[in-house]
Amino acid sequence: MALSTSAAAIITSLLLLVLLRGGSSEGEGNLPQSDIDLLEFPLNLEYLEAEFFAWGALGRGLDSLAPNLAMGGPSPIGVKKARLSPVIRDIIAQFAFQEFGHLRAIKSAVKGFPRPLLNLSATSFASVMNDAFEKPLVPSFDPYANDINYLLASYVIPYVGLTGYVGANPKLQTPSSRKLVGGLLGVESGQDAVLRTLLYERGKVRVSPYRYTVAEFTNKISNLRNKLGKEGLKDEGLIVQPVEGAEGKIAGNVLVGDQYSLSFARTPQEILRIVYATAQENTPGGFYPQGADGQIAKSHLRTQSNKRFN
């Protein structure tokens, strides 16, 4: 039996509605702006990790291995291949390709932005260590010199992104955004756990030619990140006072957590203060000499720019 004109029109409208909903179920067009901003922001750290790990293990970065992911952004400063043992090189190479995947995953959800200028030189990492110890280390710390130095330099990075994902998750409005961040958080947490375990195994080893042990380095780095973040204790090294350990009963701290052994959360502002190494979210420096990218980071840079001209 033939359909009436009105019935056919209703069916056609319903089919169009289904198609439109199906076509917009993924991607930026279906996300609120706040989700887009929160998903884009971590690209800054994912770029840094991708370049540091790829160069450290493979002697090449995005420009060689996945140039489309860099989106034409400037090549990083000073990064190079590290002198690593076969096992550590293999682990770091795995991390590198995981970071490539993270870049692809985020950019499948939001437009993203080109790789920002990154300063991954030995001088940049040496500055972090000098700040951590509140004095110049002599000779200057070289992150690319050997396994222990590279692992300590790596300790500086993934945990910061991990706390950022923990902080972002409850602010996201859509299930697809929370699913993406949950997946990213799982692997970033795994990377941090592997790094901490490798360092914990070497915790009592002296970092040559300095008089400090690996555990002392991690404690100093964590204290520095707390200081720069300016929001209290959200970071702990590998050895703590037993009262500060899990259940207040143990000094070993291979995984860091709060009083309930839950991961700490950081805001984008806290993260910028740390990775800029300036304790100010509107003052670039450290690993990002020209500042981070994305709406959130740019909003703080604009604030600083406005202050200069007012």
Coordinates of C-alpha atoms in Angstrom, one line a residue:
M1 CA 0.0 0.0 0.0
A2 CA 1.4 3.4 -0.9
L3 CA 2.4 5.7 1.9
S4 CA 0.6 9.1 2.2
T5 CA 2.7 12.2 1.5
S6 CA 2.7 13.2 5.2
A7 CA 3.8 9.7 6.3
A8 CA 6.6 9.6 3.8
A9 CA 7.8 13.0 5.0
I10 CA 7.9 11.9 8.6
I11 CA 9.9 8.8 7.8
T12 CA 12.3 10.8 5.6
S13 CA 12.8 13.2 8.5
L14 CA 13.4 10.4 11.0
L15 CA 16.0 8.8 8.7
L16 CA 17.8 12.1 8.2
L17 CA 17.9 12.6 12.0
V18 CA 19.4 9.2 12.5
L19 CA 22.0 9.8 9.8
L20 CA 22.9 13.2 11.2
R21 CA 23.3 11.8 14.7
G22 CA 25.3 8.9 13.5
G23 CA 27.6 11.1 11.5
S24 CA 28.3 13.4 14.5
S25 CA 28.7 10.9 17.2
E26 CA 32.5 11.2 17.1
G27 CA 34.9 14.2 16.7
E28 CA 35.1 17.8 17.7
G29 CA 31.8 18.8 16.2
N30 CA 29.9 17.0 18.9
L31 CA 32.0 18.1 21.9
P32 CA 31.4 21.1 24.1
Q33 CA 34.1 23.7 23.9
S34 CA 35.3 23.0 27.5
D35 CA 35.9 19.4 26.5
I36 CA 37.8 20.4 23.4
D37 CA 40.1 22.7 25.4
L38 CA 40.7 20.1 28.1
L39 CA 41.5 17.4 25.5
E40 CA 43.8 19.7 23.5
F41 CA 45.9 20.9 26.4
P42 CA 47.6 17.5 27.0
L43 CA 49.0 17.6 23.5
N44 CA 51.7 19.9 24.9
L45 CA 53.0 17.1 27.2
E46 CA 52.4 14.3 24.7
Y47 CA 54.6 16.1 22.1
L48 CA 57.3 16.5 24.7
E49 CA 57.2 12.9 25.7
A50 CA 57.0 11.7 22.1
E51 CA 60.1 13.6 21.1
F52 CA 62.1 12.9 24.2
F53 CA 61.5 9.2 24.1
A54 CA 61.9 8.8 20.4
W55 CA 65.1 10.7 20.2
G56 CA 66.5 9.1 23.4
A57 CA 65.9 5.5 22.1
L58 CA 66.0 5.8 18.4
G59 CA 68.0 9.0 17.6
R60 CA 65.0 10.3 15.6
G61 CA 61.8 12.2 16.3
L62 CA 58.5 13.0 14.8
D63 CA 60.0 14.9 11.8
S64 CA 61.5 11.6 10.7
L65 CA 59.2 8.9 12.1
A66 CA 55.7 10.6 11.8
P67 CA 56.0 14.0 10.3
N68 CA 52.3 14.4 9.9
L69 CA 51.9 14.3 13.7
A70 CA 54.1 17.4 14.1
M71 CA 51.8 19.4 11.9
G72 CA 54.6 21.7 10.8
G73 CA 55.7 22.8 14.3
P74 CA 59.3 23.7 15.0
S75 CA 61.8 21.0 15.6
P76 CA 62.8 20.5 19.3
I77 CA 66.0 22.1 20.6
G78 CA 69.0 20.1 21.8
V79 CA 67.4 16.6 21.9
K80 CA 69.6 13.7 21.0
K81 CA 70.0 9.9 21.3
A82 CA 70.9 8.7 24.7
R83 CA 73.6 6.2 25.7
L84 CA 71.2 3.4 26.9
S85 CA 71.6 -0.3 27.5
P86 CA 69.6 -2.6 25.2
V87 CA 66.8 -3.2 27.7
I88 CA 66.3 0.4 28.7
R89 CA 66.4 1.5 25.1
D90 CA 63.7 -1.1 24.2
I91 CA 61.4 0.2 27.0
I92 CA 61.9 3.8 26.0
A93 CA 61.3 3.0 22.3
Q94 CA 58.0 1.4 23.4
F95 CA 57.1 4.5 25.3
A96 CA 57.9 6.6 22.2
F97 CA 55.5 4.7 19.9
Q98 CA 52.9 4.8 22.7
E99 CA 53.1 8.6 22.7
F100 CA 52.7 8.6 18.9
G101 CA 49.5 6.7 19.5
H102 CA 48.4 9.3 22.1
L103 CA 48.9 12.1 19.7
R104 CA 46.8 10.3 17.1
A105 CA 44.1 9.5 19.6
I106 CA 43.7 13.1 20.8
K107 CA 43.7 14.4 17.3
S108 CA 41.0 12.0 16.3
A109 CA 38.8 13.7 18.8
V110 CA 39.8 17.4 18.4
K111 CA 41.7 19.4 15.8
G112 CA 44.8 19.9 17.9
F113 CA 47.7 22.2 17.1
P114 CA 51.2 22.0 15.7
R115 CA 54.1 20.9 18.0
P116 CA 55.2 23.8 20.1
L117 CA 58.9 24.7 20.4
L118 CA 60.4 22.4 22.9
N119 CA 63.8 22.8 24.6
L120 CA 65.0 19.3 25.4
S121 CA 68.6 20.1 25.6
A122 CA 71.0 18.9 28.3
T123 CA 71.1 22.4 29.6
S124 CA 67.3 22.5 30.0
F125 CA 67.4 19.3 32.1
A126 CA 70.5 20.5 34.0
S127 CA 68.6 23.6 35.0
V128 CA 65.8 21.5 36.4
M129 CA 68.2 19.5 38.5
N130 CA 70.0 22.6 39.7
D131 CA 66.7 24.0 40.8
A132 CA 65.8 20.7 42.5
F133 CA 69.0 20.8 44.6
E134 CA 69.0 24.6 45.0
K135 CA 72.5 24.8 43.7
P136 CA 74.5 24.0 40.5
L137 CA 75.5 20.4 40.1
V138 CA 79.1 20.0 39.0
P139 CA 79.5 18.8 36.4
S140 CA 76.2 19.8 34.8
F141 CA 73.7 17.0 34.7
D142 CA 73.5 15.3 31.3
P143 CA 70.2 13.4 30.7
Y144 CA 71.6 11.6 27.7
A145 CA 74.8 10.3 29.4
N146 CA 73.6 6.9 30.6
D147 CA 70.7 4.7 31.8
I148 CA 70.4 6.3 35.3
N149 CA 70.6 9.9 34.1
Y150 CA 68.0 9.2 31.3
L151 CA 65.6 7.5 33.7
L152 CA 65.9 10.4 36.1
A153 CA 65.2 12.9 33.3
S154 CA 62.2 10.7 32.3
Y155 CA 61.0 10.8 35.9
V156 CA 60.5 14.6 35.4
I157 CA 57.9 14.1 32.6
P158 CA 55.1 11.4 32.5
Y159 CA 53.9 11.9 36.1
V160 CA 53.0 15.5 35.4
G161 CA 50.8 14.5 32.6
L162 CA 49.3 11.7 34.7
T163 CA 48.2 14.2 37.3
G164 CA 46.8 16.4 34.6
Y165 CA 44.6 13.6 33.3
V166 CA 43.3 12.8 36.8
G167 CA 42.5 16.5 37.2
A168 CA 40.7 16.8 33.8
N169 CA 38.6 13.7 34.0
P170 CA 35.8 15.0 36.4
K171 CA 35.6 18.3 34.4
L172 CA 34.8 16.6 31.1
Q173 CA 31.1 16.6 30.1
T174 CA 30.9 13.8 27.5
P175 CA 31.3 10.1 27.9
S176 CA 33.6 10.0 24.8
S177 CA 35.9 12.5 26.3
R178 CA 36.1 10.7 29.6
K179 CA 36.7 7.4 27.8
L180 CA 39.6 8.9 25.9
V181 CA 41.2 10.5 28.9
G182 CA 40.7 7.2 30.9
G183 CA 42.6 5.4 28.2
L184 CA 45.4 7.9 28.1
L185 CA 45.6 7.9 31.8
G186 CA 46.0 4.2 32.0
V187 CA 49.1 4.1 29.7
E188 CA 50.6 7.3 31.2
S189 CA 50.2 5.7 34.7
G190 CA 51.9 2.5 33.4
Q191 CA 54.8 4.5 32.0
D192 CA 55.3 6.3 35.3
A193 CA 55.1 3.0 37.2
V194 CA 57.7 1.4 35.0
L195 CA 60.0 4.4 35.4
R196 CA 59.6 4.5 39.1
T197 CA 60.1 0.7 39.4
L198 CA 63.4 0.9 37.4
L199 CA 64.6 3.8 39.6
Y200 CA 63.4 2.1 42.8
E201 CA 65.5 -0.9 41.9
R202 CA 68.5 1.5 41.7
G203 CA 67.3 3.7 44.6
K204 CA 70.5 3.3 46.7
V205 CA 72.9 3.7 43.8
R206 CA 74.9 6.8 43.8
V207 CA 74.4 9.0 40.7
S208 CA 78.0 9.4 39.5
P209 CA 79.8 11.7 39.8
Y210 CA 77.5 13.3 42.4
R211 CA 77.3 12.2 46.0
Y212 CA 73.5 11.8 45.9
T213 CA 71.6 8.5 45.4
V214 CA 68.9 7.9 42.8
A215 CA 66.2 8.0 45.6
E216 CA 67.6 11.4 46.7
F217 CA 67.3 12.7 43.2
T218 CA 63.7 11.6 42.9
N219 CA 62.8 13.2 46.2
K220 CA 64.4 16.5 45.2
I221 CA 62.6 16.5 41.8
S222 CA 59.2 15.8 43.5
N223 CA 59.8 18.5 46.0
L224 CA 60.6 21.0 43.2
R225 CA 57.4 20.1 41.4
N226 CA 55.4 20.6 44.5
K227 CA 57.1 24.0 45.0
L228 CA 56.5 25.1 41.4
G229 CA 52.9 23.9 41.3
K230 CA 52.1 26.0 44.4
E231 CA 49.2 23.8 45.5
G232 CA 50.7 21.7 48.3
L233 CA 51.9 18.1 48.3
K234 CA 50.9 16.3 45.1
D235 CA 54.2 14.6 44.4
E236 CA 56.5 12.2 46.3
G237 CA 59.8 10.6 45.6
L238 CA 60.7 6.9 45.9
I239 CA 61.4 6.9 49.6
V240 CA 59.2 8.6 52.2
Q241 CA 58.8 8.6 55.9
P242 CA 56.7 5.5 56.8
V243 CA 53.9 7.7 58.1
E244 CA 53.6 9.2 54.5
G245 CA 53.6 5.8 52.8
A246 CA 50.7 3.6 51.9
E247 CA 48.4 3.2 55.0
G248 CA 51.0 5.2 56.9
K249 CA 53.1 2.0 57.3
I250 CA 55.8 1.8 54.8
A251 CA 58.7 3.9 53.4
G252 CA 58.9 2.4 50.0
N253 CA 56.9 4.5 47.6
V254 CA 57.2 2.9 44.2
L255 CA 53.7 4.3 43.3
V256 CA 52.8 7.7 44.6
G257 CA 49.3 8.4 46.0
D258 CA 47.4 10.3 48.6
Q259 CA 46.3 9.0 52.0
Y260 CA 44.0 6.6 50.3
S261 CA 46.6 5.6 47.6
L262 CA 44.7 7.5 45.0
S263 CA 46.5 9.5 42.3
F264 CA 46.8 13.2 42.9
A265 CA 45.2 15.7 40.5
R266 CA 46.6 18.8 38.9
T267 CA 45.0 21.7 37.0
P268 CA 46.4 23.0 33.7
Q269 CA 47.6 26.1 35.6
E270 CA 49.7 23.9 38.0
I271 CA 51.1 21.9 35.1
L272 CA 52.2 25.1 33.2
R273 CA 53.9 26.4 36.3
I274 CA 55.9 23.2 36.5
V275 CA 56.8 22.6 32.9
Y276 CA 57.7 26.3 32.4
A277 CA 59.8 26.0 35.6
T278 CA 58.8 29.6 36.5
A279 CA 56.0 28.8 39.0
Q280 CA 53.8 31.1 36.8
E281 CA 51.3 29.8 34.3
N282 CA 51.7 33.0 32.3
T283 CA 55.5 33.1 32.1
P284 CA 57.0 30.6 29.6
G285 CA 60.4 29.0 30.1
G286 CA 61.8 25.6 30.9
F287 CA 60.8 23.0 28.3
Y288 CA 58.5 25.6 26.5
P289 CA 60.6 28.7 25.7
Q290 CA 57.8 30.2 23.7
G291 CA 55.0 28.8 25.8
A292 CA 52.5 25.9 25.4
D293 CA 49.7 25.9 22.8
G294 CA 46.0 25.4 22.9
Q295 CA 43.2 27.6 24.2
I296 CA 43.9 27.1 27.9
A297 CA 47.7 27.8 27.7
K298 CA 47.2 30.7 25.3
S299 CA 44.6 32.3 27.6
H300 CA 47.2 32.6 30.3
L301 CA 49.8 34.0 27.9
R302 CA 47.3 36.6 26.8
T303 CA 46.8 37.6 30.4
Q304 CA 50.5 38.2 30.8
S305 CA 50.6 40.1 27.5
N306 CA 47.7 42.3 28.6
K307 CA 49.4 43.1 31.9
R308 CA 52.5 44.3 30.0
F309 CA 50.5 46.8 27.9
N310 CA 48.2 48.1 30.7

